[in-house]
Short mmCIF file of C-alpha atoms in Angstrom, two decimals:
data_model
loop_
_atom_site.label_atom_id
_atom_site.label_comp_id
_atom_site.label_asym_id
_atom_site.label_seq_id
_atom_site.Cartn_x
_atom_site.Cartn_y
_atom_site.Cartn_z
CA MET N 45 8.34 1.18 -5.83
CA LYS N 46 5.31 -1.01 -5.97
CA GLU N 47 1.84 -1.21 -4.37
CA ILE N 48 0.37 -4.49 -3.42
CA LYS N 49 -3.32 -4.69 -2.87
CA ALA N 50 -4.54 -7.96 -1.67
CA ILE N 51 -8.14 -8.99 -1.07
CA VAL N 52 -8.49 -11.90 1.48
CA ARG N 53 -11.12 -13.68 3.54
CA LEU N 54 -11.78 -11.88 6.80
CA GLU N 55 -11.09 -15.14 8.71
CA LYS N 56 -7.51 -15.14 7.13
CA LEU N 57 -6.78 -11.65 7.94
CA GLU N 58 -5.01 -12.35 11.30
CA ALA N 59 -2.96 -15.16 9.68
CA VAL N 60 -1.87 -12.89 6.86
CA LYS N 61 -0.86 -10.08 9.24
CA GLU N 62 1.14 -12.46 11.46
CA ALA N 63 2.94 -13.91 8.48
CA LEU N 64 3.87 -10.37 7.21
CA GLU N 65 5.06 -9.31 10.63
CA GLY N 66 7.17 -12.59 10.61
CA ILE N 67 9.00 -11.47 7.44
CA GLY N 68 9.61 -7.87 8.98
CA LEU N 69 7.13 -6.00 6.95
CA PRO N 70 7.03 -2.47 8.56
CA GLY N 71 3.53 -1.38 7.84
CA LEU N 72 0.33 -1.95 5.87
CA MET N 73 -3.17 -0.62 5.63
CA VAL N 74 -6.29 -2.75 6.15
CA SER N 75 -9.85 -1.97 5.05
CA ARG N 76 -12.94 -4.06 5.45
CA ILE N 77 -14.80 -4.26 2.12
CA GLU N 78 -17.56 -6.23 0.39
CA GLY N 79 -17.56 -7.80 -3.03
CA HIS N 80 -17.46 -10.93 -4.97
CA GLY N 81 -15.73 -12.55 -7.89
CA ARG N 82 -16.25 -16.02 -9.29
CA GLN N 83 -17.81 -17.02 -5.96
CA SER N 84 -20.86 -14.87 -6.83
CA GLY N 85 -22.15 -14.68 -3.32
CA LEU N 86 -23.93 -17.15 -1.18
CA VAL N 87 -27.45 -18.60 -0.87
CA GLU N 88 -28.40 -18.62 2.68
CA GLN N 89 -31.65 -19.70 4.55
CA PHE N 90 -33.22 -17.56 7.23
CA ARG N 91 -36.50 -18.51 8.76
CA GLY N 92 -37.30 -21.18 6.19
CA ARG N 93 -36.73 -18.73 3.21
CA GLU N 94 -33.82 -18.67 0.90
CA PHE N 95 -32.03 -15.41 0.15
CA LYS N 96 -28.86 -14.55 -1.94
CA VAL N 97 -26.08 -12.57 -0.30
CA ASP N 98 -24.49 -10.99 -3.24
CA LEU N 99 -21.64 -9.15 -1.57
CA LEU N 100 -19.44 -10.96 0.80
CA PRO N 101 -17.17 -9.55 3.59
CA LYS N 102 -13.49 -9.40 2.55
CA ALA N 103 -10.36 -7.52 3.89
CA ARG N 104 -8.26 -5.43 1.60
CA LEU N 105 -4.49 -5.06 2.59
CA GLU N 106 -2.49 -2.31 0.90
CA ILE N 107 1.25 -2.34 1.09
CA VAL N 108 3.88 -0.06 -0.66
CA CYS N 109 7.27 -1.49 -0.78
CA ALA N 110 10.53 -1.53 -2.68
CA ASP N 111 10.56 -3.46 -5.97
CA ASP N 112 12.98 -6.27 -4.50
CA ALA N 113 10.47 -6.95 -1.65
CA VAL N 114 7.45 -7.63 -3.87
CA GLU N 115 7.98 -11.38 -4.56
CA ARG N 116 8.56 -12.21 -0.91
CA ILE N 117 5.45 -10.28 0.14
CA VAL N 118 3.27 -11.69 -2.49
CA VAL N 119 4.18 -15.28 -1.74
CA THR N 120 3.73 -14.70 2.13
CA ILE N 121 0.26 -13.26 1.63
CA ALA N 122 -0.74 -16.01 -0.77
CA GLU N 123 0.53 -18.92 1.52
CA ALA N 124 -1.16 -17.42 4.58
CA ALA N 125 -4.49 -16.68 2.97
CA ARG N 126 -4.86 -19.73 0.81
CA THR N 127 -7.76 -22.31 1.78
CA GLY N 128 -7.82 -23.94 -1.63
CA GLU N 129 -11.59 -22.89 -1.97
CA ILE N 130 -13.27 -20.43 -4.23
CA GLY N 131 -13.21 -17.06 -2.70
CA ASP N 132 -9.58 -17.09 -1.33
CA GLY N 133 -8.98 -13.63 -2.96
CA LYS N 134 -6.67 -11.83 -5.35
CA ILE N 135 -3.24 -10.00 -5.17
CA PHE N 136 -2.75 -7.05 -7.52
CA VAL N 137 0.65 -5.38 -7.85
CA SER N 138 0.98 -1.94 -9.44
CA ASP N 139 3.75 0.75 -9.93
CA VAL N 140 4.04 3.72 -7.49
CA VAL N 141 5.44 6.92 -9.06
CA ASP N 142 6.26 8.67 -5.86
CA ALA N 143 5.69 8.73 -2.22
CA VAL N 144 6.07 11.59 0.36
CA ARG N 145 6.43 11.37 4.15
CA ILE N 146 4.56 14.43 5.28
CA ARG N 147 6.52 14.91 8.52
CA SER N 148 9.92 15.03 7.09
CA MET N 149 9.21 15.65 3.31
CA GLU N 150 11.30 12.46 2.56
CA ARG N 151 10.52 11.31 -0.91
CA GLY N 152 10.58 7.95 -2.80
CA GLU N 153 11.50 4.68 -1.09
CA ALA N 154 12.96 6.67 1.92
CA ALA N 155 9.34 7.79 2.58
CA VAL N 156 8.02 4.14 2.76
#
């Protein structure tokens, strides 16, 4: 099993969710987060004064899936989230050692 963590723009969250539903993804977790990468924040003006916003609002999606579904999910997220501008986000894939469904005590991929 793998865990996919995707950091995307908030304005792209709905498009990404719809694209994932379109490929039959059964579930995901979404968190609203703040951060920055190469984009390094924004310089904005308020009442004639400039100020820097270091941490930008983003959405983090977390998905645990079978190994054979990873590529399809990663491509779907990337295509739905891409604007071509700095700050589109990142996708991380890591191994999941085990999963347990609390209700039934199923383990492994059966729990996902």
